[in-house]
Amino acid sequence: MKQLSAFLLVLPISAFAQLDLQSFNYLDTVGVPCVNDSAQTLFSFAHWEGYQTQDNTWNGPRDTTDCIQLAYGTGFNIHGRISFDQIDRTRPVFVRYQLDSASAIALSDNNIYSVIVDAYLGPGTILDSAGTCVDGVCNGLIAAVRVPDSAGTGSAWRWYRGSYNTSGFAPPLHICIPTEKFAVNALREFILKFTPGSLNPGQYIDLYSVETHDRWAEGSLVRLDSVTLMTYQAGPAYYALNDWNVDHLVLHTDTTYPDPLHVSYLDIGPVPNVPVQTPTTLELGFGTGFMFQPFTQLRGALVLGSDSVRHPLTVVNQGAELCLSWQIVELIWGAGQRYVHEAGHLDFEGERSCFLFQQGSALEVAEGTTLHYGHNGHGIIALRSGCTVDIRPHAELVIHYAMDIREHDGATSPEKITVRLGPDSKLTFAPGAWIHNW
């Protein structure tokens, strides 16, 4: 078992402060030489660079045939712009905040940082949203947080991302970045990525402000563990998180290094505990945020006196936003667990973000509700035989990305997965969605 006490590594980072990324502001304009013509000076912004690569990855070999200017306008009206006329429109373009090992931005531990970028398409501009792009994102934000590795002698990177999304009232680019329990967390990379969806000339995307939020410093973060959870107890076996505009971060509380073999669980059950299985509910209220540190899970607590039997747990979303932005976020719903969706959003932004419903668990879409699962072309729903998908009357489950169906662990023959449809309910596969079975 790997213990955290081994971490004595000191990594170079900038002075400890709140996350501060420069905006596309006229005060930060600079002249930079063109890559393929040093006699040509481009109008750009300090700390930002625009580029394309030969293999379409953000850190691949640079394409030196393009000169990408980022700053447009005059006087106080200067803002960022990527003109697709100055790039190869068959490939993605990247706008990267220039960080290296020494300039990585220090982040406080056990925190959530939210970054919003105002980015709007010019008239007639089309982006490719096929969902098959390199790195798993066609248009959006990519960020990396540097943490110590498991040996304590080097570093590891945790990747987060957010997709370009024009639905709703929020700016179209948003990413939520959790930090972990390590004394040293640092923002190591921050990249915008856009993939043109048309070869027509005159298309562009405008970039304006970059807005950053330190949720702990703002007083808008609850670090959720077994002790903090008790403050939300609304009944013997009922917990209600109803803090408007407050994010709740489920902490990895084990002393082990967070990895697939050392998952930390937030156990939820009746208090005081009882010796019989008792249905327990966690309610996520409207306007609250809910997310997880890497390698954390929810589950029902053990029944009093048992080392194997757990209380059945139901999570009811009444309007919360679950931000699952980490590269690998797999919430496993085990036997006796249910997720009930009444309102809110499931933002599956990680490349392999997933709800896995095992044998004996259930997904319920409440009456009159539409659940867009995997919106923006991300998010896997994994169903194992013996689980239940219950789409209540006048409800709809829309699959936008991938449905993975398999037999439950230990099955020796093919088995079925049944979806219950109530009156006037629907199971819809959006364009680009697919089913996977092995």
Coordinates of C-alpha atoms in Angstrom, one line a residue:
M1 CA 0.0 0.0 0.0
K2 CA 1.4 3.4 -1.1
Q3 CA 1.3 6.0 1.7
L4 CA 1.3 9.7 1.2
S5 CA 3.9 10.2 3.9
A6 CA 6.6 9.5 1.3
F7 CA 5.9 12.8 -0.5
L8 CA 8.9 15.1 0.0
L9 CA 9.3 16.2 -3.6
V10 CA 9.7 19.9 -4.3
L11 CA 8.6 21.0 -7.7
P12 CA 9.3 24.4 -9.2
I13 CA 6.2 26.6 -9.4
S14 CA 5.4 30.3 -9.4
A15 CA 4.6 32.1 -6.3
F16 CA 1.5 30.7 -4.6
A17 CA -1.6 32.7 -5.5
Q18 CA -5.0 32.4 -6.9
L19 CA -5.3 31.1 -10.5
D20 CA -4.6 34.1 -12.7
L21 CA -4.7 33.8 -16.5
Q22 CA -4.2 36.9 -18.6
S23 CA -7.2 37.9 -20.7
F24 CA -7.2 38.9 -24.4
N25 CA -6.8 42.6 -23.3
Y26 CA -5.5 45.5 -25.3
L27 CA -3.1 46.3 -22.4
D28 CA -1.4 42.9 -23.0
T29 CA -0.8 43.2 -26.7
V30 CA 2.7 42.5 -28.0
G31 CA 4.5 42.0 -31.3
V32 CA 5.9 38.6 -32.0
P33 CA 7.9 37.4 -35.1
C34 CA 6.2 35.2 -37.6
V35 CA 7.6 31.6 -37.4
N36 CA 8.3 31.3 -41.1
D37 CA 9.2 34.9 -41.7
S38 CA 11.2 36.6 -39.0
A39 CA 10.9 39.9 -40.8
Q40 CA 7.2 39.9 -40.3
T41 CA 5.8 41.0 -36.9
L42 CA 2.4 39.7 -35.7
F43 CA 0.0 41.4 -33.4
S44 CA -0.6 39.1 -30.4
F45 CA -1.0 38.9 -26.6
A46 CA 1.5 38.3 -23.9
H47 CA 1.5 34.7 -22.6
W48 CA -0.6 33.4 -25.5
E49 CA 0.4 31.7 -28.7
G50 CA -1.6 30.4 -31.7
Y51 CA -0.4 27.4 -33.7
Q52 CA -1.1 24.2 -35.6
T53 CA 0.7 20.9 -35.4
Q54 CA 1.6 18.3 -38.0
D55 CA -0.2 15.5 -36.2
N56 CA -3.2 17.5 -34.9
T57 CA -2.2 17.0 -31.2
W58 CA -1.7 20.0 -29.0
N59 CA 2.0 19.1 -28.3
G60 CA 2.9 17.6 -31.6
P61 CA 5.5 18.9 -34.1
R62 CA 4.7 22.5 -34.9
D63 CA 3.6 23.4 -38.4
T64 CA 5.9 26.3 -39.3
T65 CA 4.1 27.2 -42.5
D66 CA 1.5 29.4 -40.8
C67 CA 1.7 32.8 -39.2
I68 CA -1.2 33.1 -36.7
Q69 CA -2.1 36.6 -35.5
L70 CA -4.2 36.7 -32.3
A71 CA -4.9 40.4 -31.7
Y72 CA -7.4 42.3 -33.8
G73 CA -9.0 45.7 -33.6
T74 CA -7.8 49.2 -32.7
G75 CA -7.5 51.2 -29.5
F76 CA -9.6 50.0 -26.6
N77 CA -11.5 47.6 -29.0
I78 CA -8.7 45.2 -29.4
H79 CA -9.7 41.6 -28.7
G80 CA -8.5 38.1 -29.6
R81 CA -9.5 36.5 -32.9
I82 CA -8.5 33.4 -34.8
S83 CA -9.1 34.0 -38.5
F84 CA -9.5 30.6 -40.3
D85 CA -8.2 32.2 -43.4
Q86 CA -4.6 32.2 -41.9
I87 CA -4.6 28.5 -41.0
D88 CA -5.0 25.1 -42.7
R89 CA -8.8 24.8 -42.3
T90 CA -8.7 21.0 -42.6
R91 CA -6.9 20.8 -39.2
P92 CA -7.5 22.1 -35.6
V93 CA -5.9 25.3 -34.3
F94 CA -4.6 25.7 -30.8
V95 CA -4.4 28.8 -28.6
R96 CA -2.1 28.0 -25.6
Y97 CA -1.2 29.8 -22.5
Q98 CA 2.5 29.7 -22.3
L99 CA 3.5 27.7 -19.2
D100 CA 6.5 25.6 -18.6
S101 CA 7.9 23.7 -15.6
A102 CA 9.2 26.8 -13.9
S103 CA 6.2 29.1 -14.6
A104 CA 3.4 26.6 -13.7
I105 CA 0.8 28.3 -11.6
A106 CA 0.5 27.1 -8.0
L107 CA -3.0 25.9 -7.0
S108 CA -4.2 25.4 -3.4
D109 CA -5.0 21.8 -2.4
N110 CA -8.5 20.3 -2.1
N111 CA -10.0 23.1 -4.2
I112 CA -12.0 23.7 -7.4
Y113 CA -11.0 26.3 -9.9
S114 CA -13.5 27.4 -12.6
V115 CA -12.3 29.0 -15.8
I116 CA -14.6 30.7 -18.3
V117 CA -13.5 32.0 -21.7
D118 CA -15.8 34.2 -23.8
A119 CA -15.4 32.9 -27.3
Y120 CA -17.9 33.5 -30.1
L121 CA -18.2 32.4 -33.7
G122 CA -18.2 34.9 -36.5
P123 CA -21.3 35.1 -38.8
G124 CA -21.6 31.8 -40.8
T125 CA -18.6 30.2 -39.0
I126 CA -19.0 26.5 -38.5
L127 CA -17.0 24.2 -36.1
D128 CA -16.5 20.5 -36.6
S129 CA -18.4 18.7 -33.8
A130 CA -18.2 15.1 -35.1
G131 CA -16.7 13.9 -31.8
T132 CA -13.9 11.9 -33.5
C133 CA -11.1 14.4 -33.1
V134 CA -7.6 13.7 -31.8
D135 CA -7.3 14.0 -28.0
G136 CA -11.0 13.3 -27.7
V137 CA -12.1 17.0 -28.0
C138 CA -12.8 18.9 -31.3
N139 CA -13.6 22.3 -29.7
G140 CA -13.0 23.3 -26.1
L141 CA -10.5 23.7 -23.3
I142 CA -7.8 21.3 -22.2
A143 CA -6.0 21.7 -18.9
A144 CA -3.4 19.7 -17.0
V145 CA -2.7 19.9 -13.2
R146 CA 0.7 18.7 -12.1
V147 CA 0.9 16.6 -8.9
P148 CA 3.5 14.4 -7.3
D149 CA 3.8 10.9 -8.7
S150 CA 3.1 7.8 -6.6
A151 CA 6.8 7.3 -5.8
G152 CA 7.3 10.9 -4.6
T153 CA 10.3 11.4 -6.8
G154 CA 8.7 12.8 -9.9
S155 CA 5.5 14.3 -11.1
A156 CA 2.2 13.2 -12.7
W157 CA -0.3 15.2 -14.7
R158 CA -4.1 15.1 -14.3
W159 CA -5.9 16.1 -17.5
Y160 CA -9.2 18.0 -17.5
R161 CA -11.3 19.4 -20.3
G162 CA -14.4 21.3 -21.2
S163 CA -16.2 21.3 -24.6
Y164 CA -17.4 24.3 -26.6
N165 CA -21.1 24.6 -25.7
T166 CA -23.5 27.2 -27.0
S167 CA -26.6 25.9 -25.1
G168 CA -27.8 27.9 -22.1
F169 CA -26.8 31.4 -21.0
A170 CA -23.3 30.8 -19.9
P171 CA -20.2 31.6 -22.0
P172 CA -19.5 28.7 -24.4
L173 CA -16.1 27.8 -22.9
H174 CA -16.0 26.6 -19.3
I175 CA -13.9 24.1 -17.4
C176 CA -13.9 23.0 -13.8
I177 CA -10.5 21.9 -12.4
P178 CA -10.4 20.1 -9.0
T179 CA -7.1 19.9 -7.1
E180 CA -6.1 17.1 -4.8
K181 CA -4.8 16.6 -1.2
F182 CA -1.2 17.1 -2.2
A183 CA 0.7 20.1 -0.8
V184 CA 1.8 20.8 -4.4
N185 CA -0.7 21.2 -7.2
A186 CA 0.1 23.4 -10.2
L187 CA -1.6 24.3 -13.5
R188 CA 0.9 23.0 -16.1
E189 CA -1.0 23.4 -19.3
F190 CA -4.0 25.5 -20.5
I191 CA -5.1 25.1 -24.1
L192 CA -8.0 26.2 -26.3
K193 CA -8.7 24.0 -29.3
F194 CA -10.9 24.7 -32.3
T195 CA -11.6 22.6 -35.4
P196 CA -13.0 24.3 -38.5
G197 CA -16.1 22.7 -39.9
S198 CA -16.0 24.4 -43.3
L199 CA -13.5 25.3 -46.0
N200 CA -15.4 28.6 -46.8
P201 CA -13.3 31.8 -46.5
G202 CA -14.0 34.6 -44.1
Q203 CA -14.7 32.5 -41.0
Y204 CA -13.3 33.3 -37.5
I205 CA -13.8 33.0 -33.8
D206 CA -13.5 35.9 -31.4
L207 CA -11.9 35.6 -28.0
Y208 CA -12.6 38.1 -25.2
S209 CA -12.3 37.8 -21.4
V210 CA -10.8 34.9 -19.4
E211 CA -12.6 34.7 -16.1
T212 CA -11.1 32.6 -13.3
H213 CA -12.7 31.6 -10.0
D214 CA -11.0 30.1 -6.9
R215 CA -14.1 28.5 -5.3
W216 CA -12.6 28.1 -1.9
A217 CA -11.3 31.7 -1.7
E218 CA -14.8 32.9 -2.8
G219 CA -16.4 30.9 0.1
S220 CA -18.3 28.8 -2.5
L221 CA -16.8 25.4 -1.9
V222 CA -17.7 22.6 0.6
R223 CA -15.1 19.9 1.0
L224 CA -17.3 16.8 1.4
D225 CA -16.2 13.9 3.6
S226 CA -18.0 11.7 6.2
V227 CA -17.8 14.5 8.8
T228 CA -19.0 17.3 6.6
L229 CA -21.8 15.2 5.3
M230 CA -23.4 15.0 8.7
T231 CA -24.2 18.8 8.5
Y232 CA -26.5 18.0 5.6
Q233 CA -28.5 15.3 7.4
A234 CA -32.2 16.0 7.0
G235 CA -33.5 12.8 8.4
P236 CA -32.2 9.5 9.8
A237 CA -31.4 8.2 6.3
Y238 CA -31.8 11.4 4.2
Y239 CA -29.2 14.0 3.2
A240 CA -29.9 17.2 1.3
L241 CA -27.3 19.4 -0.4
N242 CA -29.2 22.5 -1.3
D243 CA -26.5 25.2 -1.3
W244 CA -27.2 27.6 -4.2
N245 CA -24.1 28.4 -6.2
V246 CA -21.9 26.3 -4.0
D247 CA -19.7 23.5 -5.3
H248 CA -19.3 20.2 -3.3
L249 CA -16.0 18.3 -3.8
V250 CA -16.0 14.7 -2.7
L251 CA -12.5 14.2 -1.2
H252 CA -10.1 11.3 -1.5
T253 CA -9.7 10.7 2.3
D254 CA -7.6 7.5 2.2
T255 CA -3.9 7.8 3.2
T256 CA -3.1 5.9 0.0
Y257 CA -2.0 7.5 -3.3
P258 CA -5.1 8.0 -5.5
D259 CA -5.0 5.5 -8.3
P260 CA -7.3 2.7 -9.7
L261 CA -6.2 0.3 -7.0
H262 CA -6.7 2.8 -4.2
V263 CA -10.1 4.3 -4.5
S264 CA -11.6 6.4 -1.7
Y265 CA -15.3 6.1 -0.9
L266 CA -17.8 8.4 0.7
D267 CA -20.0 6.0 2.6
I268 CA -23.6 7.2 3.0
G269 CA -26.0 5.5 5.4
P270 CA -28.4 6.2 8.2
V271 CA -27.2 7.9 11.4
P272 CA -27.4 6.4 13.9
N273 CA -26.6 3.2 12.0
V274 CA -29.0 0.2 12.2
P275 CA -28.5 -3.6 11.8
V276 CA -31.0 -3.9 8.8
Q277 CA -30.7 -2.5 5.3
T278 CA -32.3 0.9 5.2
P279 CA -32.9 2.9 2.0
T280 CA -30.7 6.0 2.1
T281 CA -31.1 9.1 -0.1
L282 CA -28.7 11.9 -1.1
E283 CA -30.5 14.8 -2.6
L284 CA -28.7 17.3 -4.9
G285 CA -30.6 20.5 -4.9
F286 CA -31.1 23.0 -7.7
G287 CA -28.2 25.3 -8.4
T288 CA -25.6 23.3 -6.5
G289 CA -22.4 21.9 -7.9
F290 CA -21.1 18.3 -7.3
M291 CA -17.9 16.8 -8.4
F292 CA -15.2 14.4 -7.4
Q293 CA -11.4 14.3 -6.9
P294 CA -9.8 11.6 -9.0
F295 CA -10.4 8.0 -7.8
T296 CA -13.3 8.8 -5.5
Q297 CA -16.7 7.1 -5.3
L298 CA -20.1 7.1 -3.5
R299 CA -21.6 4.0 -2.0
G300 CA -24.0 2.9 0.7
A301 CA -22.5 2.5 4.2
L302 CA -22.2 -0.9 5.8
V303 CA -25.1 -2.2 7.8
L304 CA -24.4 -2.1 11.5
G305 CA -22.5 -5.3 12.4
S306 CA -21.8 -6.4 8.9
D307 CA -18.6 -6.4 6.9
S308 CA -20.3 -6.9 3.5
V309 CA -24.0 -5.8 3.4
R310 CA -24.6 -2.2 2.6
H311 CA -27.5 0.2 2.8
P312 CA -29.1 0.8 -0.6
L313 CA -28.3 4.4 -1.7
T314 CA -30.3 6.6 -4.0
V315 CA -28.9 9.8 -5.4
V316 CA -31.6 12.2 -6.6
N317 CA -30.6 15.1 -8.8
Q318 CA -33.1 17.9 -8.5
G319 CA -31.2 20.5 -10.5
A320 CA -27.5 20.2 -9.6
E321 CA -24.6 20.3 -12.0
L322 CA -22.3 17.3 -11.9
C323 CA -19.1 18.4 -13.5
L324 CA -17.1 15.3 -14.6
S325 CA -14.2 17.0 -16.3
W326 CA -11.3 14.7 -15.4
Q327 CA -9.8 12.4 -18.1
I328 CA -11.1 9.3 -16.4
V329 CA -14.2 9.7 -14.2
E330 CA -16.1 6.4 -13.7
L331 CA -18.9 6.6 -11.1
I332 CA -19.9 3.0 -10.3
W333 CA -23.4 2.4 -9.2
G334 CA -23.4 -1.0 -7.4
A335 CA -26.2 -3.3 -6.2
G336 CA -28.9 -1.4 -4.4
Q337 CA -27.8 2.0 -5.7
R338 CA -30.0 4.3 -7.9
Y339 CA -29.4 7.5 -9.7
V340 CA -32.7 9.4 -10.2
H341 CA -32.6 12.4 -12.6
E342 CA -35.2 15.0 -12.0
A343 CA -33.4 18.1 -13.3
G344 CA -29.8 19.5 -13.6
H345 CA -26.9 18.6 -15.9
L346 CA -24.4 15.8 -16.2
D347 CA -21.4 17.4 -17.8
F348 CA -19.3 14.4 -19.0
E349 CA -16.3 16.2 -20.3
G350 CA -13.6 13.7 -19.5
E351 CA -12.4 11.5 -22.4
R352 CA -13.7 8.4 -20.6
S353 CA -16.3 10.0 -18.2
C354 CA -18.8 7.3 -17.4
F355 CA -21.7 6.2 -15.2
L356 CA -21.4 2.4 -14.8
F357 CA -24.6 0.6 -13.6
Q358 CA -23.8 -2.8 -12.3
Q359 CA -26.2 -5.7 -11.6
G360 CA -28.9 -4.7 -9.1
S361 CA -28.5 -0.9 -9.7
A362 CA -30.8 1.5 -11.5
L363 CA -31.0 4.6 -13.6
E364 CA -34.3 6.4 -13.4
V365 CA -35.3 9.4 -15.5
A366 CA -38.1 11.0 -13.6
E367 CA -41.6 11.7 -15.0
G368 CA -41.7 14.6 -17.5
T369 CA -37.9 14.9 -17.5
T370 CA -35.4 14.9 -20.4
L371 CA -31.9 13.6 -19.6
H372 CA -29.3 14.5 -22.2
Y373 CA -26.7 12.0 -21.5
G374 CA -23.3 12.7 -22.9
H375 CA -24.2 16.0 -24.4
N376 CA -21.5 17.6 -26.6
G377 CA -20.4 14.2 -27.9
H378 CA -18.9 13.0 -24.6
G379 CA -19.9 10.6 -21.9
I380 CA -20.3 6.9 -21.7
I381 CA -23.2 5.1 -20.1
A382 CA -22.2 1.6 -19.2
L383 CA -25.0 -1.0 -18.5
R384 CA -24.4 -4.4 -17.1
S385 CA -27.0 -7.2 -17.3
G386 CA -29.2 -7.1 -14.2
C387 CA -29.3 -3.3 -13.9
T388 CA -32.5 -1.3 -14.7
V389 CA -33.1 1.7 -16.9
D390 CA -36.5 3.1 -16.0
I391 CA -37.7 6.0 -18.2
R392 CA -40.9 7.2 -16.4
P393 CA -44.0 8.5 -18.1
H394 CA -43.5 11.5 -20.5
A395 CA -39.7 11.3 -19.9
E396 CA -36.9 10.9 -22.4
L397 CA -33.3 9.6 -22.2
V398 CA -31.2 11.0 -25.0
I399 CA -27.9 9.3 -25.6
H400 CA -25.4 11.6 -27.3
Y401 CA -22.3 9.5 -27.2
A402 CA -21.7 5.9 -26.3
M403 CA -23.8 3.2 -24.6
D404 CA -21.6 0.2 -23.5
I405 CA -23.6 -3.0 -22.7
R406 CA -22.2 -6.2 -21.4
E407 CA -23.0 -9.1 -19.1
H408 CA -22.4 -8.6 -15.4
D409 CA -19.1 -9.8 -13.9
G410 CA -19.2 -13.6 -13.6
A411 CA -21.8 -14.2 -16.2
T412 CA -21.2 -17.4 -18.2
S413 CA -23.8 -17.0 -21.0
P414 CA -25.4 -14.1 -23.0
E415 CA -27.9 -12.1 -21.0
K416 CA -30.3 -9.2 -21.7
I417 CA -30.5 -5.6 -20.6
T418 CA -34.1 -4.4 -20.3
V419 CA -35.2 -0.7 -20.5
R420 CA -38.6 0.1 -19.1
L421 CA -40.5 2.8 -21.0
G422 CA -43.4 4.5 -19.4
P423 CA -46.4 5.9 -21.3
D424 CA -45.3 8.6 -23.9
S425 CA -41.6 8.1 -22.9
K426 CA -38.6 7.8 -25.2
L427 CA -35.2 6.3 -25.5
T428 CA -33.4 8.4 -28.2
F429 CA -30.0 8.0 -29.9
A430 CA -28.8 11.4 -31.1
P431 CA -26.8 11.7 -34.4
G432 CA -23.3 10.3 -33.8
A433 CA -24.3 8.1 -30.8
W434 CA -23.4 4.5 -30.9
I435 CA -23.8 1.2 -29.0
H436 CA -20.8 -0.9 -28.0
N437 CA -21.1 -4.6 -26.9
W438 CA -18.3 -7.1 -26.1

